[in-house]
Amino acid sequence: MAILGGYEALVYTSSGVSKSSGNATNVGVMTRINPTLDPGNIPVRGTGKRGLYDILLGMREPKFAFDMLFTDKDFIVTYQDGLTAIPWLHLRFPGSPDSGLSFENVYFNRTSVESRHNEAISATIEAWSESMEALGDPDWQAVVSTPYRWLDSSLTIAAIPETEWWSWRYESANNLQRQGNVDDGGTRVIVAKHREVSGLIVMDLDSFSEYTDLMNLVTEEGKFNITIQVDSEDLLNADSRWGVLEAPTGPEDLIAKRFPFTALDLS
C-alpha cells in the first residue's frame, strides 16, 4: 500500500461535459491543499438513552481550500466573483493509476490575493462544489511552474501610480449559500449573495505630510479608486475608503504606514 505525500498533489481545471473529457489545465504552484466533505450529520437523541439513538446522514457539503502561487491571472479574474463556475476542479496524485478527487461546478466563496516585496504573488481560495467524485481521466496538460512575482503587479491609488509599497492584499467574500436537493441530499445549486471586498496596503511615505494628505481622502462622501493589476489586467478596480490608518514602528524599523481599505466591489 502506498501512502500519499502532500508533495505529490496537483490541481487542475477542465471544462468537459464529464470529469474524464477534454483537457485539464494545471492552475499554478500549490503550497497547501485541503479538500473537505461535510456529511451534515444529524444526531438523534431522545429520552430513555444517555447516548445517541442514531446518526443520520444530512446534506453533503463538498469544499476545496487551497493556497497557490498562480501562473494564470485569468484564473483569479474569471472566478473570484463567485458567480462563474469551474466545470471541474481536479485534485490529482499522479501514479499508475492516478488517484484523487474531481469536484463538479466549483464556485469561489472567498478569495484572498497578496503580493509582498521580493516574493511571488500568492492566493488563498475557499471553493464550494455541487458534488465530489473519484478522480476523472481527462487529458492532463503539462505542469506550469513559473508564477507571477511582485514586479508583475501594479498599484494605483486615486489615479496616481504607487511605487513605494511593501505589500498589498485584498479579499473578496462572496457569501455563498448552498441550496439543498431534496431528492438525494446533495446540492441543487450554489447561490452568491452580497459581496464584501476589503484589503490592506503597506507602503513607505517620504514624510508625514504625505500621510496626512492620504488621510484627507477620508473626508465625508469622498471615495477614491484603488486599482490592483497583475500583468496589466485588473484584479481589483473599485471606489474605496480607508479604514483605521496606522503607522506602527519599532527602533529597528522604518515607519511603514498601514492602510486598510473597504471597496464597493471588485470592479
PDB file of C-alpha atoms in Angstrom:
ATOM      1  CA  MET A   1       0.000   0.000   0.000  1.00  0.00           C
ATOM      2  CA  ALA A   2       1.396   3.406  -0.993  1.00  0.00           C
ATOM      3  CA  ILE A   3       0.981   6.316   1.409  1.00  0.00           C
ATOM      4  CA  LEU A   4       0.393   9.563  -0.472  1.00  0.00           C
ATOM      5  CA  GLY A   5       2.528  12.594   0.305  1.00  0.00           C
ATOM      6  CA  GLY A   6       1.332  16.172   0.004  1.00  0.00           C
ATOM      7  CA  TYR A   7       4.249  16.911  -2.309  1.00  0.00           C
ATOM      8  CA  GLU A   8       2.625  14.697  -4.935  1.00  0.00           C
ATOM      9  CA  ALA A   9      -0.645  16.639  -5.208  1.00  0.00           C
ATOM     10  CA  LEU A  10      -1.531  18.664  -8.311  1.00  0.00           C
ATOM     11  CA  VAL A  11      -4.628  20.771  -9.038  1.00  0.00           C
ATOM     12  CA  TYR A  12      -6.204  21.075 -12.484  1.00  0.00           C
ATOM     13  CA  THR A  13      -9.328  22.567 -14.026  1.00  0.00           C
ATOM     14  CA  SER A  14     -11.268  21.273 -17.022  1.00  0.00           C
ATOM     15  CA  SER A  15     -14.438  22.246 -18.863  1.00  0.00           C
ATOM     16  CA  GLY A  16     -15.525  18.989 -20.489  1.00  0.00           C
ATOM     17  CA  VAL A  17     -19.041  17.616 -20.302  1.00  0.00           C
ATOM     18  CA  SER A  18     -17.767  14.960 -17.893  1.00  0.00           C
ATOM     19  CA  LYS A  19     -14.880  14.619 -15.473  1.00  0.00           C
ATOM     20  CA  SER A  20     -12.947  12.500 -17.988  1.00  0.00           C
ATOM     21  CA  SER A  21     -13.417  14.594 -21.138  1.00  0.00           C
ATOM     22  CA  GLY A  22     -11.406  17.460 -22.592  1.00  0.00           C
ATOM     23  CA  ASN A  23      -8.092  18.939 -21.499  1.00  0.00           C
ATOM     24  CA  ALA A  24      -7.236  19.500 -17.829  1.00  0.00           C
ATOM     25  CA  THR A  25      -5.066  22.571 -17.190  1.00  0.00           C
ATOM     26  CA  ASN A  26      -2.707  22.907 -14.248  1.00  0.00           C
ATOM     27  CA  VAL A  27      -3.638  26.161 -12.493  1.00  0.00           C
ATOM     28  CA  GLY A  28      -0.456  27.006 -10.611  1.00  0.00           C
ATOM     29  CA  VAL A  29       2.045  26.020  -7.974  1.00  0.00           C
ATOM     30  CA  MET A  30       0.104  24.739  -4.968  1.00  0.00           C
ATOM     31  CA  THR A  31       1.511  25.350  -1.487  1.00  0.00           C
ATOM     32  CA  ARG A  32      -1.353  23.859   0.538  1.00  0.00           C
ATOM     33  CA  ILE A  33      -4.448  21.849  -0.415  1.00  0.00           C
ATOM     34  CA  ASN A  34      -7.404  20.909   1.784  1.00  0.00           C
ATOM     35  CA  PRO A  35     -10.375  19.081   0.237  1.00  0.00           C
ATOM     36  CA  THR A  36     -13.232  18.505   2.685  1.00  0.00           C
ATOM     37  CA  LEU A  37     -16.627  16.830   2.712  1.00  0.00           C
ATOM     38  CA  ASP A  38     -19.070  17.734   5.474  1.00  0.00           C
ATOM     39  CA  PRO A  39     -21.690  14.954   5.669  1.00  0.00           C
ATOM     40  CA  GLY A  40     -24.006  17.227   7.678  1.00  0.00           C
ATOM     41  CA  ASN A  41     -24.563  14.547  10.317  1.00  0.00           C
ATOM     42  CA  ILE A  42     -27.839  14.761  12.235  1.00  0.00           C
ATOM     43  CA  PRO A  43     -27.563  13.392  15.794  1.00  0.00           C
ATOM     44  CA  VAL A  44     -30.731  11.672  17.015  1.00  0.00           C
ATOM     45  CA  ARG A  45     -31.193  11.966  20.770  1.00  0.00           C
ATOM     46  CA  GLY A  46     -34.211  11.136  22.877  1.00  0.00           C
ATOM     47  CA  THR A  47     -35.378  10.129  26.313  1.00  0.00           C
ATOM     48  CA  GLY A  48     -34.517   6.698  27.653  1.00  0.00           C
ATOM     49  CA  LYS A  49     -30.899   6.701  26.500  1.00  0.00           C
ATOM     50  CA  ARG A  50     -27.871   8.754  27.533  1.00  0.00           C
ATOM     51  CA  GLY A  51     -26.134   8.296  24.198  1.00  0.00           C
ATOM     52  CA  LEU A  52     -27.443   8.817  20.703  1.00  0.00           C
ATOM     53  CA  TYR A  53     -30.140   6.645  19.192  1.00  0.00           C
ATOM     54  CA  ASP A  54     -28.714   7.169  15.724  1.00  0.00           C
ATOM     55  CA  ILE A  55     -26.622   9.420  13.470  1.00  0.00           C
ATOM     56  CA  LEU A  56     -28.406  10.345  10.251  1.00  0.00           C
ATOM     57  CA  LEU A  57     -26.689  11.498   7.091  1.00  0.00           C
ATOM     58  CA  GLY A  58     -27.546  15.127   6.331  1.00  0.00           C
ATOM     59  CA  MET A  59     -26.851  17.397   3.362  1.00  0.00           C
ATOM     60  CA  ARG A  60     -23.389  16.767   1.922  1.00  0.00           C
ATOM     61  CA  GLU A  61     -21.235  19.874   1.508  1.00  0.00           C
ATOM     62  CA  PRO A  62     -18.039  19.314  -0.524  1.00  0.00           C
ATOM     63  CA  LYS A  63     -15.464  22.116  -0.358  1.00  0.00           C
ATOM     64  CA  PHE A  64     -11.910  22.658  -1.538  1.00  0.00           C
ATOM     65  CA  ALA A  65      -9.472  25.137   0.026  1.00  0.00           C
ATOM     66  CA  PHE A  66      -6.011  25.807  -1.329  1.00  0.00           C
ATOM     67  CA  ASP A  67      -3.087  28.214  -1.249  1.00  0.00           C
ATOM     68  CA  MET A  68      -1.335  28.801  -4.542  1.00  0.00           C
ATOM     69  CA  LEU A  69       1.216  30.813  -6.484  1.00  0.00           C
ATOM     70  CA  PHE A  70      -0.836  31.368  -9.614  1.00  0.00           C
ATOM     71  CA  THR A  71       0.523  31.228 -13.144  1.00  0.00           C
ATOM     72  CA  ASP A  72      -2.623  32.377 -14.965  1.00  0.00           C
ATOM     73  CA  LYS A  73      -4.136  35.704 -13.914  1.00  0.00           C
ATOM     74  CA  ASP A  74      -7.386  34.858 -15.681  1.00  0.00           C
ATOM     75  CA  PHE A  75      -7.941  32.026 -13.201  1.00  0.00           C
ATOM     76  CA  ILE A  76      -8.374  34.659 -10.475  1.00  0.00           C
ATOM     77  CA  VAL A  77     -10.117  37.308 -12.577  1.00  0.00           C
ATOM     78  CA  THR A  78     -12.698  34.912 -14.005  1.00  0.00           C
ATOM     79  CA  TYR A  79     -13.743  33.022 -10.885  1.00  0.00           C
ATOM     80  CA  GLN A  80     -13.247  35.380  -7.921  1.00  0.00           C
ATOM     81  CA  ASP A  81     -16.727  36.886  -8.421  1.00  0.00           C
ATOM     82  CA  GLY A  82     -18.436  33.759  -7.040  1.00  0.00           C
ATOM     83  CA  LEU A  83     -20.877  33.763  -9.966  1.00  0.00           C
ATOM     84  CA  THR A  84     -18.844  31.830 -12.521  1.00  0.00           C
ATOM     85  CA  ALA A  85     -18.446  28.092 -12.031  1.00  0.00           C
ATOM     86  CA  ILE A  86     -15.405  25.964 -12.805  1.00  0.00           C
ATOM     87  CA  PRO A  87     -16.974  22.940 -14.513  1.00  0.00           C
ATOM     88  CA  TRP A  88     -14.412  20.556 -12.980  1.00  0.00           C
ATOM     89  CA  LEU A  89     -11.653  21.017 -10.400  1.00  0.00           C
ATOM     90  CA  HIS A  90      -9.360  18.004 -10.009  1.00  0.00           C
ATOM     91  CA  LEU A  91      -7.028  17.016  -7.158  1.00  0.00           C
ATOM     92  CA  ARG A  92      -4.619  14.586  -8.800  1.00  0.00           C
ATOM     93  CA  PHE A  93      -1.987  12.316  -7.288  1.00  0.00           C
ATOM     94  CA  PRO A  94      -0.011  11.048 -10.320  1.00  0.00           C
ATOM     95  CA  GLY A  95       0.688   7.326 -10.383  1.00  0.00           C
ATOM     96  CA  SER A  96      -0.130   4.048 -12.080  1.00  0.00           C
ATOM     97  CA  PRO A  97      -3.028   4.542 -11.961  1.00  0.00           C
ATOM     98  CA  ASP A  98      -3.643   8.143 -10.912  1.00  0.00           C
ATOM     99  CA  SER A  99      -5.753   8.740  -7.824  1.00  0.00           C
ATOM    100  CA  GLY A 100      -7.553  11.727  -6.369  1.00  0.00           C
ATOM    101  CA  LEU A 101     -10.844  13.615  -6.455  1.00  0.00           C
ATOM    102  CA  SER A 102     -12.889  15.562  -9.003  1.00  0.00           C
ATOM    103  CA  PHE A 103     -15.190  18.401  -7.893  1.00  0.00           C
ATOM    104  CA  GLU A 104     -18.063  19.463 -10.155  1.00  0.00           C
ATOM    105  CA  ASN A 105     -19.381  23.029 -10.621  1.00  0.00           C
ATOM    106  CA  VAL A 106     -16.967  24.807  -8.309  1.00  0.00           C
ATOM    107  CA  TYR A 107     -17.525  28.379  -7.081  1.00  0.00           C
ATOM    108  CA  PHE A 108     -15.134  30.625  -5.146  1.00  0.00           C
ATOM    109  CA  ASN A 109     -16.619  31.556  -1.787  1.00  0.00           C
ATOM    110  CA  ARG A 110     -13.601  33.507  -0.548  1.00  0.00           C
ATOM    111  CA  THR A 111     -10.550  34.718  -2.456  1.00  0.00           C
ATOM    112  CA  SER A 112      -7.526  36.476  -0.981  1.00  0.00           C
ATOM    113  CA  VAL A 113      -4.663  37.690  -3.186  1.00  0.00           C
ATOM    114  CA  GLU A 114      -1.433  39.079  -1.742  1.00  0.00           C
ATOM    115  CA  SER A 115       1.830  40.473  -3.059  1.00  0.00           C
ATOM    116  CA  ARG A 116       4.886  41.225  -0.944  1.00  0.00           C
ATOM    117  CA  HIS A 117       8.087  42.914  -1.997  1.00  0.00           C
ATOM    118  CA  ASN A 118      10.580  40.415  -3.439  1.00  0.00           C
ATOM    119  CA  GLU A 119       8.136  37.469  -3.295  1.00  0.00           C
ATOM    120  CA  ALA A 120       5.852  35.535  -5.615  1.00  0.00           C
ATOM    121  CA  ILE A 121       2.206  36.661  -5.697  1.00  0.00           C
ATOM    122  CA  SER A 122       0.029  34.280  -3.683  1.00  0.00           C
ATOM    123  CA  ALA A 123      -3.668  33.493  -3.457  1.00  0.00           C
ATOM    124  CA  THR A 124      -5.760  31.692  -0.860  1.00  0.00           C
ATOM    125  CA  ILE A 125      -9.058  30.317  -2.129  1.00  0.00           C
ATOM    126  CA  GLU A 126     -12.010  28.629  -0.442  1.00  0.00           C
ATOM    127  CA  ALA A 127     -14.159  26.948  -3.083  1.00  0.00           C
ATOM    128  CA  TRP A 128     -17.516  25.184  -2.845  1.00  0.00           C
ATOM    129  CA  SER A 129     -18.668  22.494  -5.234  1.00  0.00           C
ATOM    130  CA  GLU A 130     -22.000  20.895  -6.028  1.00  0.00           C
ATOM    131  CA  SER A 131     -20.604  17.354  -5.959  1.00  0.00           C
ATOM    132  CA  MET A 132     -17.414  15.365  -5.446  1.00  0.00           C
ATOM    133  CA  GLU A 133     -16.421  12.149  -7.210  1.00  0.00           C
ATOM    134  CA  ALA A 134     -13.453   9.857  -7.699  1.00  0.00           C
ATOM    135  CA  LEU A 135     -10.788  11.354  -9.970  1.00  0.00           C
ATOM    136  CA  GLY A 136     -11.658  11.503 -13.659  1.00  0.00           C
ATOM    137  CA  ASP A 137      -9.276  10.855 -16.528  1.00  0.00           C
ATOM    138  CA  PRO A 138      -9.151  13.922 -18.805  1.00  0.00           C
ATOM    139  CA  ASP A 139      -6.127  14.787 -20.932  1.00  0.00           C
ATOM    140  CA  TRP A 140      -3.705  16.087 -18.294  1.00  0.00           C
ATOM    141  CA  GLN A 141      -1.712  19.062 -19.589  1.00  0.00           C
ATOM    142  CA  ALA A 142       1.842  19.960 -18.563  1.00  0.00           C
ATOM    143  CA  VAL A 143       2.500  21.391 -15.104  1.00  0.00           C
ATOM    144  CA  VAL A 144       3.070  25.158 -15.169  1.00  0.00           C
ATOM    145  CA  SER A 145       5.807  26.187 -12.758  1.00  0.00           C
ATOM    146  CA  THR A 146       6.548  29.908 -13.255  1.00  0.00           C
ATOM    147  CA  PRO A 147       4.204  32.029 -11.099  1.00  0.00           C
ATOM    148  CA  TYR A 148       3.886  35.791 -11.083  1.00  0.00           C
ATOM    149  CA  ARG A 149       6.130  37.840  -8.789  1.00  0.00           C
ATOM    150  CA  TRP A 150       5.741  41.216  -7.133  1.00  0.00           C
ATOM    151  CA  LEU A 151       7.230  43.070 -10.128  1.00  0.00           C
ATOM    152  CA  ASP A 152       4.371  41.780 -12.289  1.00  0.00           C
ATOM    153  CA  SER A 153       1.851  43.788 -10.263  1.00  0.00           C
ATOM    154  CA  SER A 154       0.966  47.467 -10.082  1.00  0.00           C
ATOM    155  CA  LEU A 155      -0.957  49.570  -7.576  1.00  0.00           C
ATOM    156  CA  THR A 156      -2.828  52.817  -8.277  1.00  0.00           C
ATOM    157  CA  ILE A 157      -4.447  54.972  -5.587  1.00  0.00           C
ATOM    158  CA  ALA A 158      -6.759  57.818  -6.612  1.00  0.00           C
ATOM    159  CA  ALA A 159      -5.463  57.588 -10.210  1.00  0.00           C
ATOM    160  CA  ILE A 160      -1.829  58.012  -9.060  1.00  0.00           C
ATOM    161  CA  PRO A 161       0.581  55.065  -9.505  1.00  0.00           C
ATOM    162  CA  GLU A 162       2.063  53.993  -6.157  1.00  0.00           C
ATOM    163  CA  THR A 163       5.631  52.656  -6.331  1.00  0.00           C
ATOM    164  CA  GLU A 164       6.763  52.692  -2.697  1.00  0.00           C
ATOM    165  CA  TRP A 165       4.619  49.857  -1.387  1.00  0.00           C
ATOM    166  CA  TRP A 166       5.850  46.880   0.615  1.00  0.00           C
ATOM    167  CA  SER A 167       2.758  44.754   0.278  1.00  0.00           C
ATOM    168  CA  TRP A 168      -0.828  44.780  -0.887  1.00  0.00           C
ATOM    169  CA  ARG A 169      -3.623  42.353  -0.177  1.00  0.00           C
ATOM    170  CA  TYR A 170      -7.317  42.209  -0.892  1.00  0.00           C
ATOM    171  CA  GLU A 171     -10.036  39.701  -0.060  1.00  0.00           C
ATOM    172  CA  SER A 172     -13.365  39.054  -1.746  1.00  0.00           C
ATOM    173  CA  ALA A 173     -16.040  37.254   0.291  1.00  0.00           C
ATOM    174  CA  ASN A 174     -18.987  36.142  -1.835  1.00  0.00           C
ATOM    175  CA  ASN A 175     -21.139  34.740   0.994  1.00  0.00           C
ATOM    176  CA  LEU A 176     -22.258  31.711  -0.968  1.00  0.00           C
ATOM    177  CA  GLN A 177     -25.393  29.845   0.034  1.00  0.00           C
ATOM    178  CA  ARG A 178     -25.958  26.191  -0.742  1.00  0.00           C
ATOM    179  CA  GLN A 179     -29.469  25.157  -1.788  1.00  0.00           C
ATOM    180  CA  GLY A 180     -30.200  21.540  -0.939  1.00  0.00           C
ATOM    181  CA  ASN A 181     -31.508  18.851  -3.261  1.00  0.00           C
ATOM    182  CA  VAL A 182     -34.359  17.059  -1.500  1.00  0.00           C
ATOM    183  CA  ASP A 183     -34.084  14.081  -3.863  1.00  0.00           C
ATOM    184  CA  ASP A 184     -30.587  12.900  -2.965  1.00  0.00           C
ATOM    185  CA  GLY A 185     -29.355  15.018  -0.035  1.00  0.00           C
ATOM    186  CA  GLY A 186     -26.795  16.782  -2.216  1.00  0.00           C
ATOM    187  CA  THR A 187     -26.661  20.284  -3.681  1.00  0.00           C
ATOM    188  CA  ARG A 188     -29.237  21.678  -6.077  1.00  0.00           C
ATOM    189  CA  VAL A 189     -27.499  24.990  -6.717  1.00  0.00           C
ATOM    190  CA  ILE A 190     -24.941  27.332  -5.121  1.00  0.00           C
ATOM    191  CA  VAL A 191     -26.009  30.991  -4.988  1.00  0.00           C
ATOM    192  CA  ALA A 192     -23.746  34.017  -4.426  1.00  0.00           C
ATOM    193  CA  LYS A 193     -25.260  36.618  -2.093  1.00  0.00           C
ATOM    194  CA  HIS A 194     -23.839  40.037  -1.152  1.00  0.00           C
ATOM    195  CA  ARG A 195     -20.112  40.555  -1.754  1.00  0.00           C
ATOM    196  CA  GLU A 196     -17.654  42.104   0.706  1.00  0.00           C
ATOM    197  CA  VAL A 197     -14.290  43.384  -0.532  1.00  0.00           C
ATOM    198  CA  SER A 198     -11.562  44.679   1.777  1.00  0.00           C
ATOM    199  CA  GLY A 199      -7.799  44.867   1.813  1.00  0.00           C
ATOM    200  CA  LEU A 200      -4.586  46.275   3.249  1.00  0.00           C
ATOM    201  CA  ILE A 201      -1.749  48.272   1.704  1.00  0.00           C
ATOM    202  CA  VAL A 202       1.598  48.735   3.472  1.00  0.00           C
ATOM    203  CA  MET A 203       3.799  51.431   1.967  1.00  0.00           C
ATOM    204  CA  ASP A 204       6.533  53.928   2.727  1.00  0.00           C
ATOM    205  CA  LEU A 205       5.951  57.662   2.617  1.00  0.00           C
ATOM    206  CA  ASP A 206       8.623  60.335   2.392  1.00  0.00           C
ATOM    207  CA  SER A 207       7.051  62.470   5.090  1.00  0.00           C
ATOM    208  CA  PHE A 208       4.122  62.645   7.448  1.00  0.00           C
ATOM    209  CA  SER A 209       2.665  65.365   5.242  1.00  0.00           C
ATOM    210  CA  GLU A 210       2.097  62.651   2.619  1.00  0.00           C
ATOM    211  CA  TYR A 211       0.437  60.602   5.335  1.00  0.00           C
ATOM    212  CA  THR A 212      -1.934  63.429   6.209  1.00  0.00           C
ATOM    213  CA  ASP A 213      -2.641  64.011   2.512  1.00  0.00           C
ATOM    214  CA  LEU A 214      -3.832  60.431   2.253  1.00  0.00           C
ATOM    215  CA  MET A 215      -5.807  60.839   5.455  1.00  0.00           C
ATOM    216  CA  ASN A 216      -7.663  63.699   3.775  1.00  0.00           C
ATOM    217  CA  LEU A 217      -9.150  61.155   1.398  1.00  0.00           C
ATOM    218  CA  VAL A 218     -11.339  60.109   4.328  1.00  0.00           C
ATOM    219  CA  THR A 219     -13.454  63.260   4.013  1.00  0.00           C
ATOM    220  CA  GLU A 220     -17.217  62.850   4.170  1.00  0.00           C
ATOM    221  CA  GLU A 221     -18.634  61.403   0.949  1.00  0.00           C
ATOM    222  CA  GLY A 222     -15.124  61.272  -0.513  1.00  0.00           C
ATOM    223  CA  LYS A 223     -14.239  57.947  -2.089  1.00  0.00           C
ATOM    224  CA  PHE A 224     -11.251  57.141  -4.265  1.00  0.00           C
ATOM    225  CA  ASN A 225     -10.306  54.434  -6.714  1.00  0.00           C
ATOM    226  CA  ILE A 226      -7.906  51.624  -5.885  1.00  0.00           C
ATOM    227  CA  THR A 227      -6.690  49.576  -8.830  1.00  0.00           C
ATOM    228  CA  ILE A 228      -4.539  46.468  -8.479  1.00  0.00           C
ATOM    229  CA  GLN A 229      -3.229  44.857 -11.640  1.00  0.00           C
ATOM    230  CA  VAL A 230      -1.243  41.724 -12.409  1.00  0.00           C
ATOM    231  CA  ASP A 231       0.383  41.532 -15.814  1.00  0.00           C
ATOM    232  CA  SER A 232      -1.627  44.630 -16.884  1.00  0.00           C
ATOM    233  CA  GLU A 233      -5.013  43.071 -16.072  1.00  0.00           C
ATOM    234  CA  ASP A 234      -7.291  44.370 -13.301  1.00  0.00           C
ATOM    235  CA  LEU A 235      -7.787  42.119 -10.309  1.00  0.00           C
ATOM    236  CA  LEU A 236      -9.407  44.968  -8.376  1.00  0.00           C
ATOM    237  CA  ASN A 237     -10.667  48.292  -9.745  1.00  0.00           C
ATOM    238  CA  ALA A 238     -13.194  49.949  -7.467  1.00  0.00           C
ATOM    239  CA  ASP A 239     -14.030  53.036  -5.436  1.00  0.00           C
ATOM    240  CA  SER A 240     -12.875  52.618  -1.849  1.00  0.00           C
ATOM    241  CA  ARG A 241     -12.487  54.250   1.532  1.00  0.00           C
ATOM    242  CA  TRP A 242      -9.691  53.907   4.079  1.00  0.00           C
ATOM    243  CA  GLY A 243     -10.306  52.177   7.393  1.00  0.00           C
ATOM    244  CA  VAL A 244      -8.272  52.754  10.564  1.00  0.00           C
ATOM    245  CA  LEU A 245      -4.944  54.296   9.471  1.00  0.00           C
ATOM    246  CA  GLU A 246      -1.867  53.124  11.382  1.00  0.00           C
ATOM    247  CA  ALA A 247       1.866  53.830  11.398  1.00  0.00           C
ATOM    248  CA  PRO A 248       3.388  51.219  13.744  1.00  0.00           C
ATOM    249  CA  THR A 249       7.161  51.248  14.235  1.00  0.00           C
ATOM    250  CA  GLY A 250       9.931  49.945  16.440  1.00  0.00           C
ATOM    251  CA  PRO A 251      13.523  51.123  16.995  1.00  0.00           C
ATOM    252  CA  GLU A 252      14.776  48.811  14.226  1.00  0.00           C
ATOM    253  CA  ASP A 253      12.149  49.782  11.627  1.00  0.00           C
ATOM    254  CA  LEU A 254      11.431  52.404   9.072  1.00  0.00           C
ATOM    255  CA  ILE A 255       7.928  53.768   9.503  1.00  0.00           C
ATOM    256  CA  ALA A 256       5.788  51.743   7.095  1.00  0.00           C
ATOM    257  CA  LYS A 257       2.234  53.003   7.071  1.00  0.00           C
ATOM    258  CA  ARG A 258      -0.657  50.557   7.055  1.00  0.00           C
ATOM    259  CA  PHE A 259      -3.727  51.465   5.034  1.00  0.00           C
ATOM    260  CA  PRO A 260      -6.681  49.085   5.412  1.00  0.00           C
ATOM    261  CA  PHE A 261      -9.498  49.771   2.987  1.00  0.00           C
ATOM    262  CA  THR A 262     -13.012  48.719   2.090  1.00  0.00           C
ATOM    263  CA  ALA A 263     -14.015  48.668  -1.573  1.00  0.00           C
ATOM    264  CA  LEU A 264     -17.502  48.976  -3.010  1.00  0.00           C
ATOM    265  CA  ASP A 265     -16.933  45.890  -5.165  1.00  0.00           C
ATOM    266  CA  LEU A 266     -14.302  44.170  -7.289  1.00  0.00           C
ATOM    267  CA  SER A 267     -14.959  46.470 -10.245  1.00  0.00           C
TER     268      SER A 267
END
